[in-house]
mmCIF file of C-alpha atoms in Angstrom:
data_model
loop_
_atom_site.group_PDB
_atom_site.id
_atom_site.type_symbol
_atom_site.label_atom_id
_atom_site.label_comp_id
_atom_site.label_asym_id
_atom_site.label_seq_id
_atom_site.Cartn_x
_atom_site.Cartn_y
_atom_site.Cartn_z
ATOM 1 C CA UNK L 1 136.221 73.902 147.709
ATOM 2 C CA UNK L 2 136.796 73.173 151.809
ATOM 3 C CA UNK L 3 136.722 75.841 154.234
ATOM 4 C CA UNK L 4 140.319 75.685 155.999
ATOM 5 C CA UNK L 5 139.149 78.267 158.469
ATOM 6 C CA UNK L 6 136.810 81.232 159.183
ATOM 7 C CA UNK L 7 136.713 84.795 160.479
ATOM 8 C CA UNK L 8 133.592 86.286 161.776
ATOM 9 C CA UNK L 9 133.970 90.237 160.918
ATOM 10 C CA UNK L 10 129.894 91.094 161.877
ATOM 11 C CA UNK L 11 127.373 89.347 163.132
ATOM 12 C CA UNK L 12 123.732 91.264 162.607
ATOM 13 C CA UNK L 13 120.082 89.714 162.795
ATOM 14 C CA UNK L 14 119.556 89.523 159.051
ATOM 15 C CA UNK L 15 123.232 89.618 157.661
ATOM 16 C CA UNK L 16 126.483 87.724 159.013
ATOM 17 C CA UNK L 17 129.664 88.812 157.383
ATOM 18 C CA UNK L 18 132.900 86.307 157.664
ATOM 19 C CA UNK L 19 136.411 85.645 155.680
ATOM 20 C CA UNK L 20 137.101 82.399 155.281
ATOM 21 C CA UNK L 21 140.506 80.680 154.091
ATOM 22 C CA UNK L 22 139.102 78.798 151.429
ATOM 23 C CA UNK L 23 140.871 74.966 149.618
ATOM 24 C CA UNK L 24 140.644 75.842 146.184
ATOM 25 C CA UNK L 25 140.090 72.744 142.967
ATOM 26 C CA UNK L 26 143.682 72.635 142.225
ATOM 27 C CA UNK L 27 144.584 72.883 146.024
ATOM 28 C CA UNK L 28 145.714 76.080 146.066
ATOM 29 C CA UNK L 29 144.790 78.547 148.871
ATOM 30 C CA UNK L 30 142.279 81.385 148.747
ATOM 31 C CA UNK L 31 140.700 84.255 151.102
ATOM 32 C CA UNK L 32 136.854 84.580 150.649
ATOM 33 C CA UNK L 33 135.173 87.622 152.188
ATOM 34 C CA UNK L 34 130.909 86.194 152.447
ATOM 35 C CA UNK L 35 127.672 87.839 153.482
ATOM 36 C CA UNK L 36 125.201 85.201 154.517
ATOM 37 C CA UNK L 37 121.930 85.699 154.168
ATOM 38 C CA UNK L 38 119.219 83.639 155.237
ATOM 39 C CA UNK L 39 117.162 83.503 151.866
ATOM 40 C CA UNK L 40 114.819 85.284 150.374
ATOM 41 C CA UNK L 41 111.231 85.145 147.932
ATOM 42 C CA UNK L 42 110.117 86.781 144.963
ATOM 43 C CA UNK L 43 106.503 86.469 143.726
ATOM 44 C CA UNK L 44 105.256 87.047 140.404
ATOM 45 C CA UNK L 45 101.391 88.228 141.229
ATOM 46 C CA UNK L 46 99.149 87.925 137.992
ATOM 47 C CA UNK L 47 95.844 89.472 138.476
ATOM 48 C CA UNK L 48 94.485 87.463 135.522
ATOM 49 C CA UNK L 49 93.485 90.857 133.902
ATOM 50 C CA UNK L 50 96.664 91.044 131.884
ATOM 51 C CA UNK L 51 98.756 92.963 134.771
ATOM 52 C CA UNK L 52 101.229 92.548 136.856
ATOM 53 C CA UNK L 53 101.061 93.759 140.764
ATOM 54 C CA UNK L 54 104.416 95.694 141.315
ATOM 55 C CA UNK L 55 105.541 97.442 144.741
ATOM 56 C CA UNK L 56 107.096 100.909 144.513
ATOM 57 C CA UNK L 57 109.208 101.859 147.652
ATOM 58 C CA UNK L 58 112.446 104.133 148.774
ATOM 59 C CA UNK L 59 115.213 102.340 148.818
ATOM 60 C CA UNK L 60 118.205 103.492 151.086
ATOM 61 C CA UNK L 61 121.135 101.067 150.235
ATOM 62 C CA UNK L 62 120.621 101.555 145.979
ATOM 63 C CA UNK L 63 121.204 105.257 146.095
ATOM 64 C CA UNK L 64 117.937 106.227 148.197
ATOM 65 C CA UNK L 65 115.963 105.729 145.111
ATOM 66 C CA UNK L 66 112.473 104.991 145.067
ATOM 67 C CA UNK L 67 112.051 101.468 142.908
ATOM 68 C CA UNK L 68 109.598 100.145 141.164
ATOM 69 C CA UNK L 69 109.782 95.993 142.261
ATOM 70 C CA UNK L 70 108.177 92.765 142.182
ATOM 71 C CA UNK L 71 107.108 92.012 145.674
ATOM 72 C CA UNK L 72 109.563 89.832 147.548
ATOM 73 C CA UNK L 73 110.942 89.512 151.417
ATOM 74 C CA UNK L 74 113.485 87.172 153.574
ATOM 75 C CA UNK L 75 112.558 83.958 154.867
ATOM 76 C CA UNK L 76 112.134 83.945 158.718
ATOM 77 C CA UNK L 77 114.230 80.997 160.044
ATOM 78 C CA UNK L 78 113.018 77.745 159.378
ATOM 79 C CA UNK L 79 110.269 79.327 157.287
ATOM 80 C CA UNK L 80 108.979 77.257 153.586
ATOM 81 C CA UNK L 81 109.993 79.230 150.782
ATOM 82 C CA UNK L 82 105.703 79.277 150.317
ATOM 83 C CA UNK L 83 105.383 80.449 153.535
ATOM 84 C CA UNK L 84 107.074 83.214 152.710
ATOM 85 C CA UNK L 85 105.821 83.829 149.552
ATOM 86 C CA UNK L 86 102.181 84.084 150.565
ATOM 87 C CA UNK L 87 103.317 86.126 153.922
ATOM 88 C CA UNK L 88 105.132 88.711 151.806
ATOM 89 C CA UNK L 89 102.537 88.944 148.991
ATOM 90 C CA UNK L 90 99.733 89.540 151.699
ATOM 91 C CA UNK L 91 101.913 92.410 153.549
ATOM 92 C CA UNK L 92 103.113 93.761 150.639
ATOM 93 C CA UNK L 93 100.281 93.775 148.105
ATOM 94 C CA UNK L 94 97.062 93.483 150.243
ATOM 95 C CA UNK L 95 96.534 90.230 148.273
ATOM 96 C CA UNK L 96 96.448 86.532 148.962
ATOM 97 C CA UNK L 97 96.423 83.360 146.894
ATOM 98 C CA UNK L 98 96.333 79.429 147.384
ATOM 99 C CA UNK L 99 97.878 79.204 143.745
ATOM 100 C CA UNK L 100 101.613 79.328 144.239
ATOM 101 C CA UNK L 101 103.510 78.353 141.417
ATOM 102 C CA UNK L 102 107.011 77.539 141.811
ATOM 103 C CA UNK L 103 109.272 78.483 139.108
ATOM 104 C CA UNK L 104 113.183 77.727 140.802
ATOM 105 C CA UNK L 105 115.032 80.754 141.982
ATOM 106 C CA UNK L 106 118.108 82.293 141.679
ATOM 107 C CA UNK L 107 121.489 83.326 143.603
ATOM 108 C CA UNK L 108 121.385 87.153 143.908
ATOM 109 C CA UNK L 109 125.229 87.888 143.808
ATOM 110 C CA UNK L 110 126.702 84.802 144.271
ATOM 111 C CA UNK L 111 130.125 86.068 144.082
ATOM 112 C CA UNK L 112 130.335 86.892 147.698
ATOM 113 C CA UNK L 113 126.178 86.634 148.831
ATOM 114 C CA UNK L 114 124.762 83.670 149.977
ATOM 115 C CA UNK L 115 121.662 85.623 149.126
ATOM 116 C CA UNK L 116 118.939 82.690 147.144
ATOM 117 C CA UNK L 117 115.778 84.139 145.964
ATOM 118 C CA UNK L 118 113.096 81.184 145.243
ATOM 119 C CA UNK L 119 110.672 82.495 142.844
ATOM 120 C CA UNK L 120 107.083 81.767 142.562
ATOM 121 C CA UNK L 121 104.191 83.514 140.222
ATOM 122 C CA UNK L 122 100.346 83.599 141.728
ATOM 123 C CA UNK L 123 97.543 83.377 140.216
ATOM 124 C CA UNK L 124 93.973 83.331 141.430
ATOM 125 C CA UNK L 125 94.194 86.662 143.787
ATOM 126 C CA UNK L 126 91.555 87.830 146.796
ATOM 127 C CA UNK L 127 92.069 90.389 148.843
ATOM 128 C CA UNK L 128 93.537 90.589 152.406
ATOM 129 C CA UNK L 129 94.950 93.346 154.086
ATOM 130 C CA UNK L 130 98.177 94.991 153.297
ATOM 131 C CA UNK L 131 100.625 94.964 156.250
ATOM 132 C CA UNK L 132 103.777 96.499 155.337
ATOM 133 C CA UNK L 133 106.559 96.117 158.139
ATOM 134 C CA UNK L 134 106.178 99.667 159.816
ATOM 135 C CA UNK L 135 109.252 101.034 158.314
ATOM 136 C CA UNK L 136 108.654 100.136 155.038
ATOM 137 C CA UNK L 137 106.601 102.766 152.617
ATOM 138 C CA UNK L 138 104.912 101.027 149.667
ATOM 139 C CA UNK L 139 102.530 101.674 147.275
ATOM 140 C CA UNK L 140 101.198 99.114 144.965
ATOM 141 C CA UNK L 141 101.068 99.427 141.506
ATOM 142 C CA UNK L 142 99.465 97.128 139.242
ATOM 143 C CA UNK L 143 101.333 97.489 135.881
ATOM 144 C CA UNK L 144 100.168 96.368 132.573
ATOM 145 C CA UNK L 145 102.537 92.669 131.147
ATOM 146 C CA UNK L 146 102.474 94.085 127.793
ATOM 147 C CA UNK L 147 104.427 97.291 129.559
ATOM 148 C CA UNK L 148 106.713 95.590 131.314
ATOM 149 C CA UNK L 149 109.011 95.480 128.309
ATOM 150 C CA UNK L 150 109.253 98.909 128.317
ATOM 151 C CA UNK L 151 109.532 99.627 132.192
ATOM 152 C CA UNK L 152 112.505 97.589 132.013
ATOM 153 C CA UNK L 153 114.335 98.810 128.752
ATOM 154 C CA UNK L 154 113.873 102.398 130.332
ATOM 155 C CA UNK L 155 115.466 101.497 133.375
ATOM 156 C CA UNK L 156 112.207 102.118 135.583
ATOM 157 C CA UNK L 157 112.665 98.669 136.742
ATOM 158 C CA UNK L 158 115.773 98.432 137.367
ATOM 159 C CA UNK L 159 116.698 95.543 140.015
ATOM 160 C CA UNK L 160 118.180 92.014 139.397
ATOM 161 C CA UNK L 161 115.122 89.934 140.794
ATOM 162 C CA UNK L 162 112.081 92.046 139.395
ATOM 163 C CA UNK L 163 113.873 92.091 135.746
ATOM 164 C CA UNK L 164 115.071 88.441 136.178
ATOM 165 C CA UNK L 165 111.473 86.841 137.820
ATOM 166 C CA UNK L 166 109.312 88.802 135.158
ATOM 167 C CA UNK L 167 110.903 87.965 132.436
ATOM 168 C CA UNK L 168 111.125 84.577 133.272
ATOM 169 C CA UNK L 169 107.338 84.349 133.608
ATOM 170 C CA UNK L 170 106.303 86.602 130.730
ATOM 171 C CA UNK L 171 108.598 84.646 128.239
ATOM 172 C CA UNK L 172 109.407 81.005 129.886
ATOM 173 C CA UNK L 173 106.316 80.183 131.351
ATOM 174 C CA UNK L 174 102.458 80.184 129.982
ATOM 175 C CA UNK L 175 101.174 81.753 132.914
ATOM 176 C CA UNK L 176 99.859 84.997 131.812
ATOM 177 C CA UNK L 177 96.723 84.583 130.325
ATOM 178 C CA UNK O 1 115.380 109.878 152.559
ATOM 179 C CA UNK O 2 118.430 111.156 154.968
ATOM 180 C CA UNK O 3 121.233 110.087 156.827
ATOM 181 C CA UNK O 4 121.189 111.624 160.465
ATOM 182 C CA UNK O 5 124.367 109.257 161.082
ATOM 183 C CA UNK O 6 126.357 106.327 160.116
ATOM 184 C CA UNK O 7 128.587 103.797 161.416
ATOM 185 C CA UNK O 8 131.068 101.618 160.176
ATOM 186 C CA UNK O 9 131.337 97.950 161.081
ATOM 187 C CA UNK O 10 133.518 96.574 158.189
ATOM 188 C CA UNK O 11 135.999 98.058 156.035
ATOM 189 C CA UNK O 12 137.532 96.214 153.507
ATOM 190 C CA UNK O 13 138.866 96.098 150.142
ATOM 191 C CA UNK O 14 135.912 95.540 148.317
ATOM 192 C CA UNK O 15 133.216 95.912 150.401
ATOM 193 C CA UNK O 16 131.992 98.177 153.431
ATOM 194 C CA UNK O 17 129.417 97.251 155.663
ATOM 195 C CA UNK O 18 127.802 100.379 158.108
ATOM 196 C CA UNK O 19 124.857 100.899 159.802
ATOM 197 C CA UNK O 20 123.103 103.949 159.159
ATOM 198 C CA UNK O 21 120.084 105.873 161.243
ATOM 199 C CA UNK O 22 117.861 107.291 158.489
ATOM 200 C CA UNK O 23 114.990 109.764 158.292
ATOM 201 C CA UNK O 24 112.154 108.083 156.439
ATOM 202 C CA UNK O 25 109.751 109.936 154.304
ATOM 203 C CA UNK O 26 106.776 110.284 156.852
ATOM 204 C CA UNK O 27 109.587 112.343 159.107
ATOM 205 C CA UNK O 28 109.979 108.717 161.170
ATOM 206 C CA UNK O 29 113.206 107.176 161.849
ATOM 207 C CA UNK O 30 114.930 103.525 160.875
ATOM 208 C CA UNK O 31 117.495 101.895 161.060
ATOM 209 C CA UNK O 32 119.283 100.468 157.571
ATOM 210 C CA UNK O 33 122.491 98.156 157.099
ATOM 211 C CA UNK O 34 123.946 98.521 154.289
ATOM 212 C CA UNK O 35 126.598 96.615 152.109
ATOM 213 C CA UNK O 36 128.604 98.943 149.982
ATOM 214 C CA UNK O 37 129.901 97.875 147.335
ATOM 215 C CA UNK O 38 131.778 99.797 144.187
ATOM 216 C CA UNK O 39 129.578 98.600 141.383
ATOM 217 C CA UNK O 40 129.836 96.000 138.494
ATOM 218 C CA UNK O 41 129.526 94.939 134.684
ATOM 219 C CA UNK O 42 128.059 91.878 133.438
ATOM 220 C CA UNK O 43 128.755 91.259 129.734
ATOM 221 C CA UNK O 44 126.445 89.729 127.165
ATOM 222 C CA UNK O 45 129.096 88.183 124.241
ATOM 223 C CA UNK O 46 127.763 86.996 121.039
ATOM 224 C CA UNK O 47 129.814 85.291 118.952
ATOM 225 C CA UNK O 48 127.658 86.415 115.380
ATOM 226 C CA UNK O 49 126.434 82.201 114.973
ATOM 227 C CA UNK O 50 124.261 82.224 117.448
ATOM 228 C CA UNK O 51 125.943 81.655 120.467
ATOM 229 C CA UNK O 52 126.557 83.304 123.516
ATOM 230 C CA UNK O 53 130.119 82.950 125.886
ATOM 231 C CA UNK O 54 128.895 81.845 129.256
ATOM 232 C CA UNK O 55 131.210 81.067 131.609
ATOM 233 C CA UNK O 56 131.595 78.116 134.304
ATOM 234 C CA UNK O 57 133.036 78.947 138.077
ATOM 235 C CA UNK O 58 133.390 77.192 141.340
ATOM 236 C CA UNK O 59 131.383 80.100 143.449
ATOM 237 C CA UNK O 60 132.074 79.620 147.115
ATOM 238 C CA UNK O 61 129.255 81.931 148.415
ATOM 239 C CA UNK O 62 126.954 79.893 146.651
ATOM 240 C CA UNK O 63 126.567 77.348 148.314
ATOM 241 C CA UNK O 64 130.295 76.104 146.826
ATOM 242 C CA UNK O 65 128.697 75.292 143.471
ATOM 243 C CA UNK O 66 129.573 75.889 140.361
ATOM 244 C CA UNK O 67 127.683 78.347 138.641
ATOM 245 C CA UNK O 68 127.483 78.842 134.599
ATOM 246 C CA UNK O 69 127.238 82.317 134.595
ATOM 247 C CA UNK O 70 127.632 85.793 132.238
ATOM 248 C CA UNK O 71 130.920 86.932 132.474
ATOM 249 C CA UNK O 72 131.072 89.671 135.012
ATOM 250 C CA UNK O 73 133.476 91.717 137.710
ATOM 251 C CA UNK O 74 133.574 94.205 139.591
ATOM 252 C CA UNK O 75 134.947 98.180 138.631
ATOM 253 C CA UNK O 76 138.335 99.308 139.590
ATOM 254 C CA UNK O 77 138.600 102.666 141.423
ATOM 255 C CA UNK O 78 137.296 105.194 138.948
ATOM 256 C CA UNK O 79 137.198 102.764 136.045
ATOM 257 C CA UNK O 80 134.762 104.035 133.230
ATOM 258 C CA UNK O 81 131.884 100.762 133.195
ATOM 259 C CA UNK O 82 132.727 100.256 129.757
ATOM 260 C CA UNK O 83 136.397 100.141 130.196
ATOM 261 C CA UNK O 84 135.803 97.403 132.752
ATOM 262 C CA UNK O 85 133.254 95.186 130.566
ATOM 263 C CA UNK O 86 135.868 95.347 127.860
ATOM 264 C CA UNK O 87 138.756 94.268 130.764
ATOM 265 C CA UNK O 88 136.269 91.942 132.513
ATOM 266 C CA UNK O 89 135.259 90.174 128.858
ATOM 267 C CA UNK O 90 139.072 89.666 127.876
ATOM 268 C CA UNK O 91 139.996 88.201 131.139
ATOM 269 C CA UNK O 92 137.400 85.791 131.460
ATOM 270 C CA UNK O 93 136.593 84.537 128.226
ATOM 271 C CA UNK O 94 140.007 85.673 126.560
ATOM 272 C CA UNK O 95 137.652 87.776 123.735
ATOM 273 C CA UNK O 96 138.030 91.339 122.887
ATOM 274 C CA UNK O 97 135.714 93.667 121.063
ATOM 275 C CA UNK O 98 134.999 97.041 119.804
ATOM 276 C CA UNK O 99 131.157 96.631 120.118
ATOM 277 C CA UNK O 100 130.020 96.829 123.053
ATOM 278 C CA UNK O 101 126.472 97.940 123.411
ATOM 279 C CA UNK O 102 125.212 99.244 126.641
ATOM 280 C CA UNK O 103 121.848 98.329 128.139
ATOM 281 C CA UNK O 104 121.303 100.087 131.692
ATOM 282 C CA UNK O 105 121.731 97.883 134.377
ATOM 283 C CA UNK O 106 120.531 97.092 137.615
ATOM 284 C CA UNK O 107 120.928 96.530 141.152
ATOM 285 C CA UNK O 108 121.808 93.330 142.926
ATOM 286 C CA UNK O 109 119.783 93.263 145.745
ATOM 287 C CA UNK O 110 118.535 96.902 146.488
ATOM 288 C CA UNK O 111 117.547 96.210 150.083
ATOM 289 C CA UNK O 112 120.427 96.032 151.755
ATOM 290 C CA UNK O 113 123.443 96.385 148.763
ATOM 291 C CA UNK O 114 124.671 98.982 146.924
ATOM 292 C CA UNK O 115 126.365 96.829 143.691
ATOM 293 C CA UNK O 116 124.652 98.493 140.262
ATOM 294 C CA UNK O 117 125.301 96.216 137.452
ATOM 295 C CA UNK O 118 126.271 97.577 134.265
ATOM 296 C CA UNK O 119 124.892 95.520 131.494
ATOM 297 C CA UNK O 120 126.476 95.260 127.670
ATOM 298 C CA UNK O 121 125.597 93.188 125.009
ATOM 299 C CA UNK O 122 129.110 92.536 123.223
ATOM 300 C CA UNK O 123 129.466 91.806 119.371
ATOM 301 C CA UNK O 124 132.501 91.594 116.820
ATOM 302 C CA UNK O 125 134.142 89.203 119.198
ATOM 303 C CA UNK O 126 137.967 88.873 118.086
ATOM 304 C CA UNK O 127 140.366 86.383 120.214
ATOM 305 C CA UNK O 128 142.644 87.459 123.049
ATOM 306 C CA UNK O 129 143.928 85.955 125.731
ATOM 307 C CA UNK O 130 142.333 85.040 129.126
ATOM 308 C CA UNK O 131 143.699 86.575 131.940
ATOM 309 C CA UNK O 132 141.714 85.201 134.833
ATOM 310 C CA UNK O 133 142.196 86.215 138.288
ATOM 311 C CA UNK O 134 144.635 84.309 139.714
ATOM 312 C CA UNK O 135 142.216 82.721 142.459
ATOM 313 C CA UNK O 136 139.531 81.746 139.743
ATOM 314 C CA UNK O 137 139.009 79.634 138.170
ATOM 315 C CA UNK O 138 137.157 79.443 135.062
ATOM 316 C CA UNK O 139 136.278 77.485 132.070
ATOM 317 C CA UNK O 140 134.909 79.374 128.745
ATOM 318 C CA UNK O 141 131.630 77.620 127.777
ATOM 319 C CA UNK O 142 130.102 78.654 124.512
ATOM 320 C CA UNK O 143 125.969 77.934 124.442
ATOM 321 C CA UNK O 144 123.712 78.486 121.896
ATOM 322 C CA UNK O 145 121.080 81.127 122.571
ATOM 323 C CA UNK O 146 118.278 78.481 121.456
ATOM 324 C CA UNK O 147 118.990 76.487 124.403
ATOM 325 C CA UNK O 148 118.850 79.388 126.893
ATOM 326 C CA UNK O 149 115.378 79.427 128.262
ATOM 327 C CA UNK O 150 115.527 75.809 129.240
ATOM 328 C CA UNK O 151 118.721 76.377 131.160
ATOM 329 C CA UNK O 152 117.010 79.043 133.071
ATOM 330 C CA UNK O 153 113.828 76.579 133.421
ATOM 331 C CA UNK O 154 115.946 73.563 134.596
ATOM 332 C CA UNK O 155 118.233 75.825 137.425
ATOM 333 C CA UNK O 156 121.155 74.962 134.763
ATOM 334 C CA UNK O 157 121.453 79.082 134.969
ATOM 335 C CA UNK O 158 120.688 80.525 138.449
ATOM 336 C CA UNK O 159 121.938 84.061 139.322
ATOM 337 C CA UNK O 160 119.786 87.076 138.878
ATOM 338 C CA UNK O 161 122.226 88.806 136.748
ATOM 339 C CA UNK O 162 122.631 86.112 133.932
ATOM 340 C CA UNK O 163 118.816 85.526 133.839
ATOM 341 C CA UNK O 164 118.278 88.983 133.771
ATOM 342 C CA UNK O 165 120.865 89.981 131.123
ATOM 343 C CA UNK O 166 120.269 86.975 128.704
ATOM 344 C CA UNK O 167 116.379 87.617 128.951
ATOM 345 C CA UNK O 168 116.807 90.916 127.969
ATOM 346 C CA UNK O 169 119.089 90.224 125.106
ATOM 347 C CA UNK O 170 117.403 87.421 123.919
ATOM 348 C CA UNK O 171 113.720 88.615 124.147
ATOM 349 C CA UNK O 172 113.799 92.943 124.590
ATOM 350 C CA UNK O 173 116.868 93.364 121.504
ATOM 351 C CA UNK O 174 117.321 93.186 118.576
ATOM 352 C CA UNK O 175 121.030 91.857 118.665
ATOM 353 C CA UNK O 176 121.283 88.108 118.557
ATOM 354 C CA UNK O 177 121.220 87.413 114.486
#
């Protein structure tokens, strides 16, 4: 695919949103409407105790429901993916770690987000200090792994990343002793 | 949560884009951007030996690559979820069924969109005809469930909906025999 041109429709701090006139394979034409996004982080925090440590907050855009999430945040430009990781696990949860583990990531809608969500478990926790950005309301909830099943089958967990990045670690990976 | 007001910066077919000023629970105020968007399915179809349909796409968001992917799309106005995982499932993979099996679903990226995905498990798979968009551009690519997890591990599989979706088929039901 070659970009033939490009629209900008909004330009924001976080979000840019564009339509592009797009080459297709078989040379064909096509209009693409895309939200870049400068990246994002999941983390996977195991407090070696058999539990998990999950963030409830409101959220606005998914219905103003409050959700119950694995901790994750956007990369600041020209941040590491790590960076980020231990930045938003220490605001988020209170808790920091120099075990990282980095387990790929994951496009988060790639049909019209640029949106890429690198996921990492950690292990090996110690506390720090829980900075949440000031309009952000969390509360942390450590959650048992062996519950996790269930949280998501009910639909209390019930976003693409948290679902996706425990999963991943509680049935791909041998992490969770 | 409440909206004191709201205002529009994109309007477009599919997606919306406004910026809202919001009360926050503590009585504070924020600002939130928001992506609207009018929802989704993402089908899980399993052909009865062991295999599920994944599907292979040129995804220009993503970086232009091609993604192998659950079939998926987005609802039409007022389209029952179901009606469009049974549309969505003939188009793409050119499969029809009577069996579809719904599984919650989850949100996209609840932090700034508003796309719920619909998730079904699809069995009793009987052949159609694919009807794919005319500006997509698809090929069907049947994969055995066995060799799931390491196309998840090696990035082979790498958006949040088909990781999610598989995982939970594969691992949290009791469907893939």
């Amino acid at each position: 695919m070659r970009t033939l041109s490009s629209q900008e429709l909004y330009a924001g701090r976080v979000l840019q949103l564009h339509e592009d006139r797009v080459e297709m394979p078989d040379g064909s034409t096509a209009e693409r409407v895309v939200v870049d996004h400068p990246g994002a982080v999941v983390i996977v925090p195991l407090d070696g105790h058999g539990n998990v440590l999950l963030v409830r907050q409101p959220r606005y855009a998914a219905d103003r429901k409050e959700l119950l999430e694995l901790p994750a945040g956007t990369r600041e430009p020209n941040e590491e993916p790590k960076a980020t990781a231990r930045r938003e696990l220490r605001e988020e949860t209170g808790f920091d770690t120099r075990d990282l583990i980095p387990l790929g990531g994951f496009y988060s809608a790639p049909g019209f987000l640029s949106e890429y969500l690198h996921l990492f478990a950690a292990r090996d926790l110690f506390a720090s200090k829980a900075e949440p950005d000031e309009d952000e309301f969390l509360s942390l909830q450590p959650t048992s792994l062996d519950n996790v099943p269930n949280l998501i089958r009910s639909g209390e967990i019930e976003d693409a990343k948290s679902i996706a990045g425990l999963l991943r670690v509680i049935f791909l990976e041998d992490l969770t002793d």
